[in-house]
XYZ file of C-alpha atoms in Angstrom:
409
model
C 59.590 142.542 96.649
C 63.090 142.983 95.300
C 64.292 146.543 94.849
C 64.880 147.273 91.145
C 67.679 149.754 91.826
C 70.187 146.909 92.068
C 70.963 147.655 95.696
C 70.014 144.665 97.836
C 68.343 145.274 101.169
C 69.739 143.267 104.085
C 67.692 143.012 107.282
C 69.838 142.223 110.322
C 68.144 140.815 113.427
C 69.932 140.799 116.794
C 68.353 138.901 119.691
C 71.329 138.428 122.006
C 71.067 138.441 125.788
C 72.728 141.849 126.081
C 75.133 144.329 124.550
C 78.221 142.216 123.977
C 80.541 140.883 121.311
C 77.825 139.804 118.853
C 76.233 143.244 118.467
C 79.634 144.966 118.472
C 80.779 142.782 115.567
C 77.498 143.413 113.764
C 77.991 147.165 114.068
C 81.492 146.851 112.583
C 80.018 144.915 109.652
C 77.176 147.348 109.020
C 79.502 150.363 109.108
C 81.780 148.817 106.479
C 79.169 147.289 104.180
C 79.441 148.363 100.540
C 76.535 150.826 100.336
C 76.654 150.841 96.538
C 75.508 147.212 96.663
C 73.732 146.744 100.003
C 71.363 148.762 102.170
C 71.289 147.559 105.793
C 68.518 147.776 108.366
C 69.153 146.548 111.914
C 66.404 145.279 114.219
C 67.283 144.686 117.883
C 65.176 143.007 120.515
C 66.674 145.187 123.203
C 67.291 148.892 123.459
C 69.308 151.437 125.387
C 71.881 154.145 124.632
C 74.357 151.766 122.983
C 71.709 150.220 120.747
C 70.338 153.632 119.842
C 73.759 154.574 118.455
C 73.099 152.146 115.598
C 70.643 154.677 114.163
C 73.664 156.840 113.249
C 75.144 153.977 111.221
C 72.138 152.378 109.513
C 68.373 152.168 109.568
C 67.524 150.857 113.038
C 64.387 149.679 114.732
C 63.739 148.334 118.202
C 61.145 145.562 118.375
C 60.824 144.296 121.966
C 61.435 140.564 122.142
C 60.467 140.169 125.775
C 57.208 141.338 127.343
C 57.063 138.529 129.904
C 60.147 137.416 131.850
C 59.844 133.695 131.149
C 63.546 133.194 131.948
C 62.881 134.464 135.464
C 59.793 132.278 135.734
C 61.805 129.204 134.737
C 64.454 130.050 137.314
C 61.823 130.430 140.035
C 60.206 127.148 139.064
C 63.594 125.416 139.159
C 64.222 126.751 142.679
C 61.018 125.254 144.109
C 62.187 122.085 145.838
C 58.830 120.341 146.141
C 58.148 120.925 142.452
C 61.384 119.212 141.443
C 60.185 116.095 143.278
C 57.080 115.876 141.082
C 58.365 115.366 137.512
C 54.936 115.321 135.889
C 53.898 118.582 137.533
C 57.301 120.137 136.778
C 56.896 119.175 133.109
C 53.450 120.761 133.066
C 54.742 124.000 134.611
C 57.584 124.119 132.092
C 55.127 123.655 129.235
C 52.870 126.423 130.533
C 55.852 128.788 130.750
C 56.967 127.791 127.248
C 53.525 128.465 125.772
C 53.381 131.793 127.618
C 56.721 132.648 126.035
C 55.332 131.803 122.594
C 52.197 133.883 123.121
C 53.626 136.899 124.945
C 57.139 137.135 123.495
C 57.631 135.191 120.276
C 54.341 135.940 118.508
C 54.345 139.757 118.966
C 57.987 139.940 117.890
C 57.367 137.707 114.861
C 54.386 139.734 113.653
C 56.118 143.098 114.058
C 59.260 141.790 112.385
C 57.235 140.358 109.500
C 55.568 143.733 108.953
C 58.905 145.577 109.166
C 60.641 143.200 106.737
C 57.770 143.497 104.256
C 57.755 147.292 104.473
C 61.537 147.391 104.090
C 61.272 145.037 101.081
C 64.140 142.960 102.410
C 66.034 140.794 99.925
C 67.812 138.764 102.617
C 67.601 138.317 106.391
C 70.811 137.962 108.391
C 70.132 136.611 111.888
C 73.057 137.664 114.058
C 72.763 134.771 116.516
C 71.955 131.078 116.683
C 68.733 129.808 115.021
C 66.837 129.117 118.261
C 66.873 132.673 119.572
C 66.423 134.029 116.029
C 63.760 131.574 114.847
C 61.289 134.439 114.358
C 63.631 136.084 111.845
C 64.221 132.816 110.005
C 60.484 132.103 109.825
C 59.839 135.616 108.508
C 62.265 134.837 105.682
C 60.325 131.649 104.914
C 57.018 133.539 104.830
C 58.432 136.209 102.503
C 60.224 133.686 100.310
C 63.669 135.301 100.727
C 66.997 133.689 101.733
C 68.228 133.744 105.316
C 71.547 133.427 107.107
C 72.194 132.392 110.687
C 75.409 133.750 112.200
C 76.302 130.966 114.633
C 78.381 132.197 117.548
C 78.015 129.378 120.068
C 77.839 125.650 120.762
C 75.342 124.192 118.247
C 74.361 121.255 120.490
C 71.063 121.118 122.313
C 67.528 119.778 122.418
C 65.329 118.550 119.579
C 63.834 122.031 119.253
C 67.313 123.461 118.765
C 68.003 120.912 116.026
C 64.748 121.801 114.268
C 65.636 125.483 114.077
C 68.882 124.598 112.299
C 66.800 123.392 109.360
C 65.506 126.937 108.750
C 68.498 128.984 107.439
C 69.645 128.765 103.841
C 73.242 129.389 104.898
C 75.286 129.517 108.082
C 78.170 131.805 108.980
C 80.355 130.256 111.669
C 82.764 132.375 113.706
C 85.299 129.556 114.057
C 86.151 126.104 112.743
C 85.269 124.720 116.181
C 81.677 125.916 115.742
C 81.564 124.667 112.141
C 82.795 121.219 113.179
C 80.099 121.080 115.856
C 77.365 121.828 113.324
C 78.638 119.157 110.968
C 79.189 116.514 113.651
C 76.155 116.980 115.912
C 73.600 118.348 113.446
C 74.784 116.852 110.136
C 74.779 120.282 108.478
C 76.372 119.934 105.007
C 79.768 121.606 104.747
C 78.616 123.585 101.696
C 76.027 125.364 103.865
C 78.662 126.622 106.338
C 80.998 129.557 105.720
C 83.692 130.081 108.360
C 84.336 133.803 108.769
C 86.296 135.073 111.752
C 84.822 138.160 113.380
C 86.500 141.371 112.338
C 87.480 144.518 114.136
C 88.024 148.025 112.822
C 91.763 148.117 113.304
C 91.958 151.724 112.165
C 89.558 152.680 114.962
C 91.220 150.570 117.643
C 93.652 152.697 119.621
C 96.494 150.202 119.917
C 98.540 152.630 122.010
C 95.718 153.751 124.310
C 96.813 155.073 127.690
C 96.350 152.263 130.187
C 97.182 154.584 133.091
C 93.797 156.278 132.618
C 92.080 152.964 133.310
C 94.254 152.330 136.338
C 93.604 155.782 137.728
C 89.851 155.369 137.230
C 89.827 152.270 139.429
C 92.612 153.279 141.821
C 95.071 150.637 140.630
C 98.593 151.649 141.585
C 101.529 151.442 139.180
C 103.125 148.623 141.144
C 99.930 146.518 141.256
C 99.708 143.368 139.147
C 96.388 143.678 137.322
C 94.581 140.682 135.820
C 91.295 141.275 134.009
C 88.477 138.913 133.090
C 86.554 140.621 130.290
C 82.988 139.669 129.380
C 79.334 140.068 130.237
C 78.446 138.955 133.746
C 76.686 135.742 132.825
C 77.434 132.413 134.563
C 79.183 130.605 131.702
C 81.720 133.410 131.305
C 83.552 131.967 134.319
C 83.550 134.764 136.888
C 83.218 132.180 139.686
C 86.365 130.423 138.460
C 88.108 133.805 138.372
C 87.182 134.488 142.003
C 88.398 131.005 142.984
C 91.676 131.859 141.268
C 91.910 135.126 143.221
C 91.689 133.147 146.472
C 94.606 130.963 145.370
C 96.811 133.852 144.244
C 95.960 136.414 146.908
C 99.065 135.658 148.993
C 101.243 134.477 146.107
C 101.334 137.777 144.185
C 101.914 141.015 146.127
C 99.399 143.775 145.402
C 97.337 141.557 143.106
C 94.235 143.108 141.539
C 91.723 140.797 139.832
C 89.234 142.855 137.834
C 85.891 141.574 136.573
C 85.188 143.796 133.572
C 81.810 143.898 131.840
C 78.198 144.910 132.076
C 75.372 142.814 133.474
C 72.303 141.827 131.402
C 68.962 142.356 133.123
C 68.543 138.576 133.364
C 71.735 138.244 135.430
C 71.366 140.914 138.110
C 71.083 138.171 140.751
C 74.257 136.563 139.428
C 76.154 139.840 139.799
C 74.896 140.173 143.381
C 76.013 136.618 144.094
C 79.522 137.324 142.803
C 79.848 140.508 144.853
C 78.623 138.693 147.950
C 81.309 136.061 147.424
C 83.986 138.746 147.260
C 82.776 140.172 150.576
C 82.193 136.866 152.369
C 85.569 135.472 151.300
C 87.457 138.661 152.230
C 88.536 139.422 148.698
C 87.375 143.018 148.439
C 90.999 144.242 148.371
C 91.745 141.897 145.478
C 88.592 141.463 143.374
C 86.999 144.519 141.751
C 83.941 144.979 139.538
C 84.247 147.706 136.920
C 80.906 147.375 135.146
C 80.719 148.135 131.435
C 83.769 149.913 130.021
C 83.323 152.097 126.945
C 87.013 152.618 126.199
C 88.239 149.037 126.150
C 91.677 149.800 124.620
C 92.505 151.772 127.781
C 91.425 148.785 129.860
C 93.432 146.263 127.840
C 96.559 148.409 128.042
C 95.987 148.963 131.749
C 96.091 145.233 132.479
C 99.122 143.009 132.896
C 97.152 139.942 131.812
C 93.815 139.475 130.045
C 91.808 136.345 130.827
C 88.969 134.533 129.104
C 87.576 131.916 131.489
C 84.392 130.678 129.831
C 83.265 127.383 131.330
C 81.447 126.345 128.159
C 83.400 126.330 124.901
C 83.160 129.789 123.413
C 83.088 130.183 119.626
C 85.565 133.063 119.399
C 85.017 135.859 121.885
C 85.565 139.509 121.026
C 87.909 139.742 124.000
C 90.281 137.305 122.289
C 90.277 139.276 119.040
C 90.663 142.727 120.617
C 93.258 141.789 123.223
C 95.361 139.968 120.609
C 95.210 142.994 118.294
C 96.368 145.287 121.097
C 99.170 142.898 122.046
C 98.052 141.775 125.497
C 99.346 138.764 127.361
C 96.329 136.485 127.029
C 95.190 133.342 128.849
C 92.269 131.282 127.494
C 90.601 127.932 128.325
C 91.778 124.892 126.394
C 88.537 124.575 124.449
C 86.447 126.336 121.821
C 87.427 129.075 119.420
C 89.834 130.720 121.852
C 92.047 127.636 121.930
C 91.752 127.439 118.134
C 93.022 130.988 117.720
C 95.519 131.302 120.609
C 98.485 129.018 120.103
C 99.749 127.805 123.477
C 103.155 129.227 124.417
C 103.278 131.228 121.172
C 100.439 133.785 121.147
C 99.145 133.151 124.669
C 98.597 130.428 127.244
C 95.925 127.767 127.669
C 94.597 126.556 131.004
C 92.351 123.644 131.869
C 88.772 124.899 131.616
C 86.816 125.312 134.875
C 90.047 124.680 136.820
C 91.017 127.607 139.053
C 94.327 125.971 140.016
C 95.296 125.643 136.351
C 94.380 129.283 135.687
C 96.342 130.373 138.756
C 99.392 128.457 137.514
C 99.208 130.208 134.120
C 98.908 133.633 135.748
C 101.881 132.881 138.008
C 103.928 131.807 134.992
C 103.463 135.178 133.314
C 103.885 137.084 136.580
C 107.264 135.452 137.134
C 108.313 135.836 133.486
C 107.348 139.321 132.285
C 109.560 139.023 129.197
C 107.647 135.906 128.160
C 104.362 137.756 128.642
C 105.625 140.623 126.489
C 106.760 138.257 123.743
C 103.445 136.398 123.706
C 101.600 139.700 123.372
C 103.837 140.833 120.519
C 103.300 137.600 118.586
C 99.548 137.684 119.238
C 99.373 141.213 117.835
C 101.155 140.219 114.631
C 98.733 137.339 114.092
C 95.619 139.375 114.870
C 96.524 142.255 112.565
C 96.898 139.804 109.692
C 93.581 137.937 110.036
C 91.053 140.083 111.930
C 90.730 143.005 109.534
C 87.118 144.221 109.353
C 87.647 144.848 105.642
C 88.489 141.175 105.090
C 85.578 140.126 107.315
C 83.130 142.324 105.398
C 84.347 141.065 102.019
C 83.838 137.463 103.117
C 80.301 138.198 104.352
C 79.445 140.010 101.127
C 80.559 136.945 99.149
C 78.025 134.882 101.088
C 75.316 137.430 100.290
C 76.234 137.415 96.615
C 76.107 133.634 96.369
C 72.668 133.495 98.017
C 71.140 136.381 96.090
C 72.095 135.084 92.636
C 70.521 131.671 93.224
């Protein structure tokens, strides 16, 4: 099924929870791929205006990966108190939901993806997320007898089923050394099967001098306000609760403080968003905590903030917010774990705080509030580092080397 023209066909499969850093990085890669050597096709499990834009950059197809909301069913089952007191019955319910997920979600997606990959005559499948959520793509590669890559962007630990899926890819691309170390230590993945490639950004398309006042005007943030932004999808492990706890601590310590929660909400997390907004109302923080929703022009947002925060409660591989805010030269605060701590050097290109600890985050914010020259210097040094290592051209070249090595075997 290999194309005789010499151009190799790469099928990208994206099954993330929503439109976030993973799909943004994939779009950067696809746009910069050497089209004299590779022809890309992108399959996404979700759709919407942002996903549809991919059709202007590459072949694109939407194959729904969810017909039955099994995530919601699991959440409802977990909330039933009497069920939690009957382990055997709870296990049975969980198994029924899991099999329903296989039948209603996994199987239709797998079959449609198999047909699409065969019609496309794919030479290689690049799964843009961890093996568990992309197991259909990896199994399609096995059926077609073509190599596969799993782009691992999160903590590789997990259940036995998670471990099994890590046996499927021929090669792994890890977004940080922290992720790579986790795969080697907890899953015994050979080092030769792991390529560490930092995510790239299109620096020539990133408006480093974007007008931050436009962002402030949009959300009625005055010039004299001290604006701190937590950037990321509204999902529980991104740490929005910790951010709100921090707002409570700092509300009286910093005059005219504005704590902005910036990011869209996946369909699965609508209840979580409502919970956060209820907290802001119940705890009388509506003058301090604001929700912006998804922002299209992120450079304006970054330049409109005094401090950018990543507050993920679980170690994050290397979030897009870290890469973009460093490249723009923001004062950045990250948890002391995961890829963010690997990339942001404490007291040199940003600050670390103790993960899940609102008091520690508040202390870091106060440090930069009281020392604006330090904040400016940290941002300047972060920008210099980012511009040297996060080039999308370098990222694309490294990915293409992985393709070349797999396709000549």
